[in-house]
Amino acid sequence: MNEKYIDISVEFTDAYKKHSDSDPAIREAMCLKCLYPSGLMDLKETDFFAGNGDVDANVTFSRLPVTFHPKTQSQIAYYASLPTLRKLAAEYPHRNDEIQELIEFWKKEATFVKIREQAPPELKDYYFPPRICTDSDGYMRTGKKGTPLGAGFISGSFDTRIAGIMPDFEHLLKSGIDGLYKEADIYEKENGNKTFYTALRLNLDIIRDTLEHYRKQAKKLSETASSEHCARLCKLEKMLFELQHRPPVTLYEAMQLTVILTVLIGLDNFGRMDVYFGDFLASDLDNGILCEESAINLISEFWDFISRNCGAYDSRVIIGGKGRHNEKNADRFSILALEAARRRHQIKPVLTLRFYKGQNPALFEKGIDLIAEGCIYPTLYNDDLYIEGVMKSMNLPYEDALDYAPLGCGEMVIAGKSVGSPNSTFRILKALEAALHNGHDGASGDIIGIQTGEIEELDSFDALMDALFKQLEARIELDAKMHAHQRAVSAKEAAFVMPSILMKDCIKRGKDIFHGGIRYFGANFEGFGLINTINSLAVIKKLVYDEKILTLSELVHILDVDFEGYEKERQMFLSVDKYGNNKAWVDDMKLPIEAFINERADYYGRKYGFHYCTIANVNPGGIIIGPATAASADGRQCGKPFALANSPMPGTDTSGITAMLLSCAKADAANGGYVTNMNVSRSLINTDKKKFSELLKRYFEIGGLQLNINCYSKDDMENALKEPEKYKNLIVRVSGYSARFIDLDSVTQKYVMERTLF
């Protein structure tokens, strides 16, 4: 590593100390001036955009030992990588004393450390839940050794990140840097918040300095560049100079300014890109600056930037949908964006197509073409239902719900108008486990919930459901308290003025994200295990309460021993109807649980000061959280993966694709974001693509909210295991992310292969 990183870290820390008593907005601006542009990656001769990163996600920031960022290593604001600092100490021993001072200082001053240390007693378990502990520094988190398989917690958080910054670049791209300086002058006179506007100008200075920094590098590189790159570098130098003073006028310029803000802020998601790039593209096409082919190439370069700089769990790009003021131009961009994605066939960006009745049908059909070719994107979102659902779940007027935007795993925010921090995992199946054990963990025996009655007291199905609801509600309230605590501490430490530039109201109000600048400050919890919970309740209802084949005590004992010696009973559990087969008596169990979760989340969210609070039923966790969940009554063994999001448990949807879609369409639109994964063979789509398209349209007409569609064949995966070098382009949707099949571990590969393929 370069020794300059030590200098930057010392300068950053000195600025933090010097401004310790300053307003958070001023302190962070002074610290950011120490990081940027000096800490950014240098421009390379082959770079298409200035500000491009390296091959790893967020490499610009991971190379900075001390930083300020929305989510460094999933932690908020001020953060120091102690392993990186120690590596620097080993490489530059003459600076060991300086580095040790940095380490000792940031052990106490990192924002996430303060959040955890200041947590009230009832929230301590959220930051150090079972199976989580600190390392020898008392700083980083590691898994506890010796914890039984299946032991875990109902909900908890070891992340403090502010995830959910879904920007609106349109205002920036129309105003330009000079325009924002002028706005600061105008609005400061109107509302008088001098501190915010001073910090805003300091951040605009950083943006302008970064543009100049890269302009100089482009000029220097152009002087010795090969003929292949010289002309582009000269063009880039001119562009970087002009963007310091005027708004972009071409798509290339708009993308370049977007790149700079993305890198400086550390953005991972991109909002409604067809809206803010559509007019630039249309102008370029109409004026002959670009043809369609060169436009596709330009968009592909931007996709490459996202691939190098954004994480696999994020990198959302939204196209299509209601509420686009420039729909015709936005559609032109969307079609070419889909084509660029088709040609690249990569896992990033997460291209997300919103659609509605009356939208240009070419977008939907183009999306189906991509899926048929084995592209994992676009994901599909039904505006005709989701907008109304978002209005209900987030308490929004129609005009704001129009800008709903899914995050990386499927949670919802409002682009440019809200943030949500999905910093907790909410394990619904674990809550049922606690209800069956009077608040105890089924694997370890530890208390993980509240006491809701001994097993003998659960003498009816209604009594069991009541116990489950009490377990859920207790954790929902603690989740809301935890988010409120994180917000309160974070507001004392940070303002995030630069991201505030990309939110609709902050500049006008003269307030940052944390202090009233955004229209809606929400909280999103990531929910897991709902489908296994439904299946388990169906088994319990049928075998215990209806047919009385087993007592509840006998059933719970079978689960506690992980079916050992009870394989016959396990097969009986597996034979009970499961979600995904259009069995009304099973599917309908989902609705009251969804309604209860949504209503209680809304109630406690408002109680603790949020505009909205939602619990999404999203993707990541079926594989990851399975080892922290004991055996369940649906026949799932201890520690095994469970169903992802709103999708059936692999292997249990045995009645065909129509039955599966009918089950999945029975969902409450007023939720925090539901994700449904469907796996289809290429032969099914390509035999009659029109028929398949009509099947999907019918699914959305009867209540389907969303779909992620994997398109491949079993042979593809089996052959990829034998000859991985031949299947580098086989991409699958795993859970909250997509990946090349050959890059997955063997457990995940097996799980993916077990899914029903229609």
Coordinates of C-alpha atoms in Angstrom, one line a residue, residues 201-677:
R201 CA -20.5 24.9 -0.3
L202 CA -17.6 23.0 1.2
N203 CA -19.0 19.8 -0.4
L204 CA -19.5 21.5 -3.7
D205 CA -15.8 22.6 -3.5
I206 CA -14.8 19.0 -3.1
I207 CA -16.8 18.0 -6.2
R208 CA -15.2 20.8 -8.2
D209 CA -11.8 20.0 -6.8
T210 CA -12.3 16.4 -7.8
L211 CA -13.2 17.3 -11.4
E212 CA -10.1 19.5 -11.6
H213 CA -8.0 16.8 -10.1
Y214 CA -9.0 14.4 -12.8
R215 CA -8.8 17.1 -15.5
K216 CA -5.1 17.5 -14.7
Q217 CA -4.6 13.7 -14.8
A218 CA -6.4 13.5 -18.2
K219 CA -4.3 16.3 -19.6
K220 CA -1.1 14.6 -18.4
L221 CA -2.1 11.2 -19.7
S222 CA -3.1 12.6 -23.1
E223 CA 0.4 14.0 -23.7
T224 CA 1.9 10.5 -23.8
A225 CA -1.1 8.4 -24.6
S226 CA -1.3 6.2 -27.7
S227 CA -3.3 7.4 -30.6
E228 CA -6.0 4.9 -29.6
H229 CA -6.7 6.8 -26.4
C230 CA -5.4 10.3 -26.9
A231 CA -8.5 11.9 -28.5
R232 CA -10.8 10.5 -25.8
L233 CA -8.5 11.8 -23.0
C234 CA -8.5 15.2 -24.6
K235 CA -12.2 15.1 -24.8
L236 CA -12.4 14.0 -21.2
E237 CA -10.1 16.8 -20.1
K238 CA -12.3 19.4 -21.8
M239 CA -15.4 17.9 -20.3
L240 CA -14.0 17.8 -16.7
F241 CA -13.2 21.5 -17.0
E242 CA -16.5 22.5 -18.3
L243 CA -18.5 20.5 -15.8
Q244 CA -16.9 22.6 -13.0
H245 CA -18.9 25.6 -14.3
R246 CA -21.9 24.5 -16.3
P247 CA -24.5 21.7 -16.4
P248 CA -23.9 18.7 -18.6
V249 CA -25.4 19.0 -22.1
T250 CA -24.7 15.5 -23.5
L251 CA -25.3 12.0 -22.1
Y252 CA -21.6 11.4 -21.8
E253 CA -21.2 14.5 -19.7
A254 CA -24.2 13.6 -17.6
M255 CA -22.8 10.2 -16.9
Q256 CA -19.4 11.6 -16.0
L257 CA -20.9 14.0 -13.4
T258 CA -22.9 11.1 -12.0
V259 CA -19.8 9.0 -11.7
I260 CA -18.0 11.6 -9.7
L261 CA -20.9 11.9 -7.2
T262 CA -21.2 8.2 -7.0
V263 CA -17.6 7.7 -6.1
L264 CA -17.4 10.6 -3.6
I265 CA -20.6 9.6 -1.8
G266 CA -20.2 5.8 -2.1
L267 CA -23.5 5.3 -3.8
D268 CA -24.6 1.7 -4.6
N269 CA -28.1 2.4 -6.1
F270 CA -29.1 4.7 -8.9
G271 CA -32.8 5.4 -8.8
R272 CA -34.9 6.2 -11.8
M273 CA -32.1 6.4 -14.4
D274 CA -34.3 6.6 -17.4
V275 CA -35.8 9.8 -16.1
Y276 CA -32.6 11.6 -15.5
F277 CA -30.7 10.3 -18.5
G278 CA -33.6 10.1 -20.9
D279 CA -33.6 13.7 -22.1
F280 CA -29.8 13.7 -22.6
L281 CA -30.0 10.6 -24.7
A282 CA -32.9 11.9 -26.8
S283 CA -31.1 15.1 -27.5
D284 CA -27.9 13.3 -28.5
L285 CA -29.8 11.0 -30.8
D286 CA -31.9 13.8 -32.4
N287 CA -28.8 16.1 -32.9
G288 CA -26.6 13.3 -34.3
I289 CA -24.2 13.3 -31.4
L290 CA -25.0 9.7 -30.9
C291 CA -26.5 6.9 -33.0
E292 CA -28.2 4.0 -31.4
E293 CA -25.1 1.8 -31.6
S294 CA -22.8 4.4 -30.0
A295 CA -25.4 5.1 -27.4
I296 CA -25.5 1.4 -26.5
N297 CA -21.7 1.4 -26.2
L298 CA -21.8 4.4 -24.0
I299 CA -24.4 2.9 -21.7
S300 CA -22.4 -0.3 -21.6
E301 CA -19.4 1.7 -20.4
F302 CA -21.6 3.0 -17.6
W303 CA -22.7 -0.5 -16.7
D304 CA -19.0 -1.4 -16.5
F305 CA -18.4 1.4 -14.1
I306 CA -21.3 0.1 -11.9
S307 CA -19.9 -3.4 -12.0
R308 CA -16.5 -2.3 -10.8
N309 CA -17.7 0.1 -8.1
C310 CA -20.9 -1.3 -6.6
G311 CA -21.7 -4.4 -4.6
A312 CA -23.6 -7.4 -5.9
Y313 CA -26.3 -6.9 -3.3
D314 CA -27.0 -3.4 -4.6
S315 CA -26.4 -1.6 -7.9
R316 CA -30.1 -1.1 -8.6
V317 CA -31.1 0.8 -11.8
I318 CA -34.8 1.5 -12.2
I319 CA -36.4 1.9 -15.6
G320 CA -40.0 2.2 -16.7
G321 CA -43.1 2.7 -14.6
K322 CA -45.6 5.5 -13.9
G323 CA -44.8 9.0 -13.0
R324 CA -42.0 9.7 -15.5
H325 CA -42.5 13.3 -16.7
N326 CA -40.5 12.6 -19.9
E327 CA -41.9 9.1 -20.6
K328 CA -41.1 9.0 -24.3
N329 CA -37.5 10.0 -23.9
A330 CA -37.2 7.7 -20.8
D331 CA -38.4 4.8 -22.9
R332 CA -35.8 5.5 -25.5
F333 CA -33.2 5.2 -22.8
S334 CA -34.8 2.1 -21.3
I335 CA -34.8 0.1 -24.6
L336 CA -31.1 0.8 -25.2
A337 CA -30.3 0.1 -21.5
L338 CA -31.9 -3.3 -21.9
E339 CA -30.0 -4.0 -25.1
A340 CA -26.7 -3.0 -23.4
A341 CA -27.5 -5.4 -20.5
R342 CA -28.3 -8.2 -23.1
R343 CA -25.0 -7.8 -24.8
R344 CA -23.0 -7.7 -21.6
H345 CA -24.7 -10.6 -19.8
Q346 CA -23.3 -9.6 -16.4
I347 CA -24.6 -9.8 -12.8
K348 CA -24.5 -6.0 -12.4
P349 CA -26.3 -3.6 -12.6
V350 CA -29.5 -5.0 -11.1
L351 CA -31.7 -3.7 -13.9
T352 CA -35.3 -3.3 -12.6
L353 CA -38.2 -2.8 -15.0
R354 CA -41.3 -1.2 -13.6
F355 CA -44.4 -1.6 -15.8
Y356 CA -48.1 -0.9 -15.9
K357 CA -51.1 -1.2 -18.2
G358 CA -50.7 1.4 -21.0
Q359 CA -46.9 1.5 -20.9
N360 CA -45.1 1.0 -24.1
P361 CA -45.3 -2.8 -24.5
A362 CA -41.8 -2.8 -26.2
L363 CA -40.2 -2.5 -22.8
F364 CA -41.9 -5.6 -21.3
E365 CA -41.3 -7.7 -24.4
K366 CA -37.6 -6.6 -24.6
G367 CA -37.3 -7.7 -20.9
I368 CA -38.7 -11.1 -21.8
D369 CA -36.2 -11.4 -24.6
L370 CA -33.3 -10.8 -22.2
I371 CA -34.7 -13.4 -19.8
A372 CA -35.1 -15.9 -22.5
E373 CA -31.5 -15.6 -23.4
G374 CA -30.4 -16.4 -19.9
C375 CA -29.9 -12.9 -18.6
I376 CA -30.9 -12.6 -15.0
Y377 CA -32.3 -9.2 -15.4
P378 CA -34.6 -7.3 -15.7
T379 CA -36.5 -7.9 -12.5
L380 CA -40.2 -7.1 -13.0
Y381 CA -42.3 -4.9 -10.8
N382 CA -46.0 -4.3 -11.2
D383 CA -46.9 -0.6 -10.8
D384 CA -50.6 -1.3 -11.0
L385 CA -50.5 -2.9 -7.6
Y386 CA -47.2 -1.7 -6.0
I387 CA -48.0 2.0 -6.1
E388 CA -51.2 1.6 -4.1
G389 CA -49.4 -0.8 -1.7
V390 CA -46.6 1.7 -1.1
M391 CA -49.1 4.4 -0.4
K392 CA -50.5 2.2 2.4
S393 CA -47.3 0.8 3.8
M394 CA -45.4 4.1 3.9
N395 CA -48.4 6.5 4.5
L396 CA -47.6 8.4 1.3
P397 CA -49.7 10.5 -1.2
Y398 CA -49.9 9.1 -4.7
E399 CA -47.5 11.6 -6.2
D400 CA -44.7 10.4 -3.9
A401 CA -45.5 6.7 -4.1
L402 CA -44.9 7.0 -7.9
D403 CA -41.2 7.2 -7.1
Y404 CA -41.0 3.9 -5.2
A405 CA -37.7 2.2 -5.8
P406 CA -36.6 -1.3 -4.7
L407 CA -33.3 -1.6 -2.9
G408 CA -30.7 -4.3 -3.5
C409 CA -32.7 -7.1 -1.7
G410 CA -36.1 -5.9 -2.5
E411 CA -36.9 -3.4 0.3
M412 CA -38.7 -0.2 -0.7
V413 CA -37.7 3.5 -0.5
I414 CA -38.8 6.5 -2.4
A415 CA -36.2 7.7 -4.9
G416 CA -34.9 11.2 -3.9
K417 CA -37.5 11.5 -1.1
S418 CA -36.7 9.0 1.6
V419 CA -34.1 6.8 3.2
G420 CA -34.5 3.5 5.0
S421 CA -31.8 1.7 6.8
P422 CA -32.4 -2.1 6.6
N423 CA -30.0 -2.8 9.5
S424 CA -31.8 -5.6 11.2
T425 CA -32.8 -9.1 10.2
F426 CA -36.3 -10.2 11.2
R427 CA -36.6 -14.0 11.2
I428 CA -40.2 -15.0 11.2
L429 CA -39.5 -18.7 11.3
K430 CA -37.4 -18.2 14.4
A431 CA -40.3 -16.4 16.1
L432 CA -42.4 -19.5 15.5
E433 CA -39.6 -21.5 17.0
A434 CA -39.7 -19.3 20.1
A435 CA -43.5 -19.6 20.3
L436 CA -43.2 -23.4 20.4
H437 CA -40.6 -23.2 23.2
N438 CA -42.0 -20.4 25.4
G439 CA -39.5 -17.8 24.2
H440 CA -36.5 -20.2 24.1
D441 CA -34.2 -21.2 21.2
G442 CA -35.1 -24.6 19.9
A443 CA -31.4 -25.6 19.4
S444 CA -29.6 -23.9 22.3
G445 CA -32.4 -23.4 24.9
D446 CA -31.3 -19.8 25.3
I447 CA -34.0 -17.1 25.8
I448 CA -34.5 -15.4 22.4
G449 CA -38.1 -14.1 22.8
I450 CA -40.7 -13.5 25.4
Q451 CA -42.6 -16.0 27.4
T452 CA -45.9 -16.8 25.6
G453 CA -46.9 -20.0 27.3
E454 CA -45.7 -23.5 27.9
I455 CA -46.4 -26.1 25.3
E456 CA -49.4 -27.4 27.2
E457 CA -51.0 -24.0 27.2
L458 CA -51.1 -23.9 23.3
D459 CA -54.2 -26.1 23.3
S460 CA -55.7 -24.7 20.1
F461 CA -54.4 -23.4 16.8
D462 CA -55.7 -19.9 17.8
A463 CA -53.6 -20.1 20.9
L464 CA -50.5 -21.0 18.9
M465 CA -51.1 -18.1 16.5
D466 CA -51.6 -15.7 19.4
A467 CA -48.2 -16.8 20.8
L468 CA -46.6 -16.3 17.4
F469 CA -48.1 -12.8 17.1
K470 CA -46.9 -11.9 20.6
Q471 CA -43.3 -13.0 19.7
L472 CA -43.5 -11.0 16.5
E473 CA -44.8 -7.9 18.1
A474 CA -42.3 -7.9 20.8
R475 CA -39.4 -7.9 18.3
I476 CA -41.1 -5.4 16.0
E477 CA -41.2 -2.9 18.8
L478 CA -37.6 -3.5 19.8
D479 CA -36.6 -3.2 16.1
A480 CA -38.3 0.2 15.9
K481 CA -36.6 1.3 19.1
M482 CA -33.2 0.1 17.8
H483 CA -33.6 2.1 14.6
A484 CA -34.7 5.2 16.5
H485 CA -31.6 4.8 18.7
Q486 CA -29.3 4.4 15.7
R487 CA -30.9 7.5 14.1
A488 CA -30.4 9.6 17.2
V489 CA -26.8 8.7 17.7
S490 CA -26.0 9.0 14.0
A491 CA -27.6 12.5 13.8
K492 CA -25.1 13.6 16.5
E493 CA -22.2 12.3 14.5
A494 CA -23.1 12.9 10.9
A495 CA -25.1 14.9 8.5
F496 CA -24.3 13.4 5.1
V497 CA -24.5 16.7 3.3
M498 CA -23.2 15.4 0.0
P499 CA -25.9 12.7 -0.4
S500 CA -28.3 15.5 0.6
I501 CA -27.5 17.2 -2.7
L502 CA -29.2 14.3 -4.5
M503 CA -32.4 14.4 -2.4
K504 CA -35.3 16.6 -3.5
D505 CA -35.9 18.8 -0.5
C506 CA -32.7 19.2 1.4
I507 CA -31.2 22.2 -0.4
K508 CA -34.5 24.0 -0.4
R509 CA -35.2 23.3 3.3
G510 CA -31.6 24.0 4.3
K511 CA -31.4 20.7 6.2
D512 CA -29.5 17.5 5.7
I513 CA -30.8 13.9 5.6
F514 CA -30.6 13.4 9.4
H515 CA -32.0 16.7 10.5
G516 CA -35.3 17.1 8.6
G517 CA -34.1 17.6 5.0
I518 CA -35.7 14.6 3.4
R519 CA -39.4 14.2 3.0
Y520 CA -39.6 10.8 4.6
F521 CA -37.3 9.2 7.1
G522 CA -38.2 5.5 7.3
A523 CA -36.9 2.2 8.6
N524 CA -36.9 -1.1 6.7
F525 CA -36.4 -4.5 8.3
E526 CA -35.3 -7.4 6.2
G527 CA -37.8 -10.3 6.8
F528 CA -36.9 -13.9 6.3
G529 CA -38.6 -17.3 6.6
L530 CA -42.3 -16.4 6.1
I531 CA -42.9 -19.3 3.6
N532 CA -41.4 -21.9 5.9
T533 CA -43.5 -20.5 8.7
I534 CA -46.7 -20.9 6.7
N535 CA -45.8 -24.4 5.7
S536 CA -44.9 -25.3 9.3
L537 CA -48.2 -23.9 10.6
A538 CA -50.1 -25.9 8.0
V539 CA -48.4 -29.1 9.2
I540 CA -49.2 -28.3 12.8
K541 CA -52.8 -27.4 12.1
K542 CA -53.4 -30.5 10.2
L543 CA -51.6 -33.1 12.2
V544 CA -52.0 -31.7 15.7
Y545 CA -55.2 -29.7 15.9
D546 CA -57.3 -31.1 13.1
E547 CA -56.5 -34.7 12.8
K548 CA -54.8 -35.1 16.2
I549 CA -52.3 -37.6 14.9
L550 CA -49.7 -36.1 17.2
T551 CA -49.8 -33.9 20.2
L552 CA -47.9 -30.6 20.0
S553 CA -45.5 -31.8 22.6
E554 CA -44.7 -34.8 20.5
L555 CA -44.2 -32.7 17.4
V556 CA -41.9 -30.3 19.1
H557 CA -39.9 -33.2 20.5
I558 CA -39.4 -34.5 17.0
L559 CA -38.1 -31.1 16.0
D560 CA -35.8 -30.8 19.0
V561 CA -34.1 -34.0 18.1
D562 CA -33.9 -32.9 14.5
F563 CA -36.0 -35.9 13.3
E564 CA -33.4 -38.4 14.5
G565 CA -35.3 -41.7 14.8
Y566 CA -38.4 -40.1 13.3
E567 CA -37.9 -40.3 9.6
K568 CA -41.4 -41.7 9.1
E569 CA -42.9 -38.7 10.9
R570 CA -40.7 -36.3 8.8
Q571 CA -42.0 -37.8 5.6
M572 CA -45.5 -37.3 7.0
F573 CA -44.7 -33.6 7.6
L574 CA -43.3 -33.3 4.1
S575 CA -46.5 -34.8 2.6
V576 CA -48.8 -32.1 4.0
D577 CA -49.8 -29.5 1.4
K578 CA -47.3 -26.7 1.0
Y579 CA -47.4 -23.2 -0.3
G580 CA -46.8 -22.9 -4.0
N581 CA -49.4 -25.4 -5.2
N582 CA -52.5 -23.2 -5.1
K583 CA -53.9 -24.9 -2.0
A584 CA -56.1 -22.2 -0.5
W585 CA -56.1 -23.5 3.0
V586 CA -52.3 -23.2 3.1
D587 CA -51.9 -20.0 1.0
D588 CA -54.5 -18.2 3.0
M589 CA -52.5 -18.6 6.2
K590 CA -50.1 -16.1 4.9
L591 CA -52.5 -13.2 4.7
P592 CA -53.2 -12.7 8.4
I593 CA -49.5 -12.9 9.3
E594 CA -48.6 -10.4 6.6
A595 CA -51.4 -8.1 7.7
F596 CA -50.3 -8.3 11.4
I597 CA -46.7 -7.7 10.6
N598 CA -47.5 -4.7 8.3
E599 CA -49.9 -3.1 10.8
R600 CA -47.6 -3.5 13.8
A601 CA -44.6 -2.3 11.9
D602 CA -46.5 0.8 10.9
Y603 CA -47.8 1.4 14.5
Y604 CA -44.4 1.1 16.1
G605 CA -42.6 3.0 13.3
R606 CA -44.8 6.0 13.9
K607 CA -44.6 5.6 17.7
Y608 CA -40.8 5.9 17.6
G609 CA -40.6 8.8 15.2
F610 CA -40.5 7.4 11.7
H611 CA -42.6 8.4 8.7
Y612 CA -42.9 4.7 7.9
C613 CA -41.6 1.4 9.1
T614 CA -41.8 -1.8 6.9
I615 CA -40.8 -5.4 7.1
A616 CA -39.9 -6.7 3.7
N617 CA -40.0 -10.4 2.8
V618 CA -36.8 -10.4 0.9
N619 CA -34.2 -12.6 -0.5
P620 CA -30.9 -13.0 1.3
G621 CA -31.0 -15.3 4.2
G622 CA -32.6 -18.5 3.1
I623 CA -29.1 -20.0 2.7
I624 CA -27.2 -17.7 5.1
I625 CA -29.7 -17.8 8.0
G626 CA -30.6 -21.5 7.7
P627 CA -27.7 -22.6 9.9
A628 CA -29.1 -20.4 12.7
T629 CA -32.6 -21.9 12.6
A630 CA -33.6 -25.2 14.3
A631 CA -35.6 -27.9 12.6
S632 CA -39.1 -26.8 11.5
A633 CA -42.4 -28.5 11.2
D634 CA -42.5 -28.3 7.4
G635 CA -39.9 -31.1 7.4
R636 CA -36.9 -28.9 7.1
Q637 CA -33.9 -30.2 9.1
C638 CA -31.9 -28.2 11.6
G639 CA -29.5 -25.7 10.0
K640 CA -30.7 -26.4 6.4
P641 CA -31.6 -23.5 4.1
F642 CA -35.1 -22.3 3.9
A643 CA -37.3 -20.7 1.2
L644 CA -36.3 -17.3 -0.2
A645 CA -38.6 -14.4 0.2
N646 CA -42.1 -15.0 -1.3
S647 CA -41.0 -18.1 -3.3
P648 CA -41.9 -21.7 -2.5
M649 CA -39.5 -23.9 -0.6
P650 CA -37.4 -25.7 -3.2
G651 CA -38.9 -29.0 -4.2
T652 CA -42.3 -28.4 -2.6
D653 CA -44.1 -26.7 -5.5
T654 CA -45.1 -29.8 -7.3
S655 CA -48.3 -28.8 -9.1
G656 CA -46.8 -26.8 -12.0
I657 CA -46.0 -23.3 -12.9
T658 CA -49.6 -22.0 -13.0
A659 CA -50.3 -23.3 -9.5
M660 CA -47.1 -21.8 -8.2
L661 CA -47.9 -18.4 -9.7
L662 CA -51.4 -18.5 -8.3
S663 CA -50.1 -19.0 -4.8
C664 CA -47.5 -16.3 -5.2
A665 CA -50.1 -13.8 -6.5
K666 CA -51.9 -14.0 -3.1
A667 CA -49.8 -11.3 -1.5
D668 CA -50.6 -8.1 0.4
A669 CA -49.4 -5.2 -1.7
A670 CA -49.1 -3.1 1.5
N671 CA -45.7 -4.5 2.5
G672 CA -42.1 -3.4 2.5
G673 CA -41.2 -5.2 -0.6
Y674 CA -41.8 -8.9 -1.5
V675 CA -39.5 -10.8 -3.8
T676 CA -40.6 -13.9 -5.8
N677 CA -38.1 -16.1 -7.6

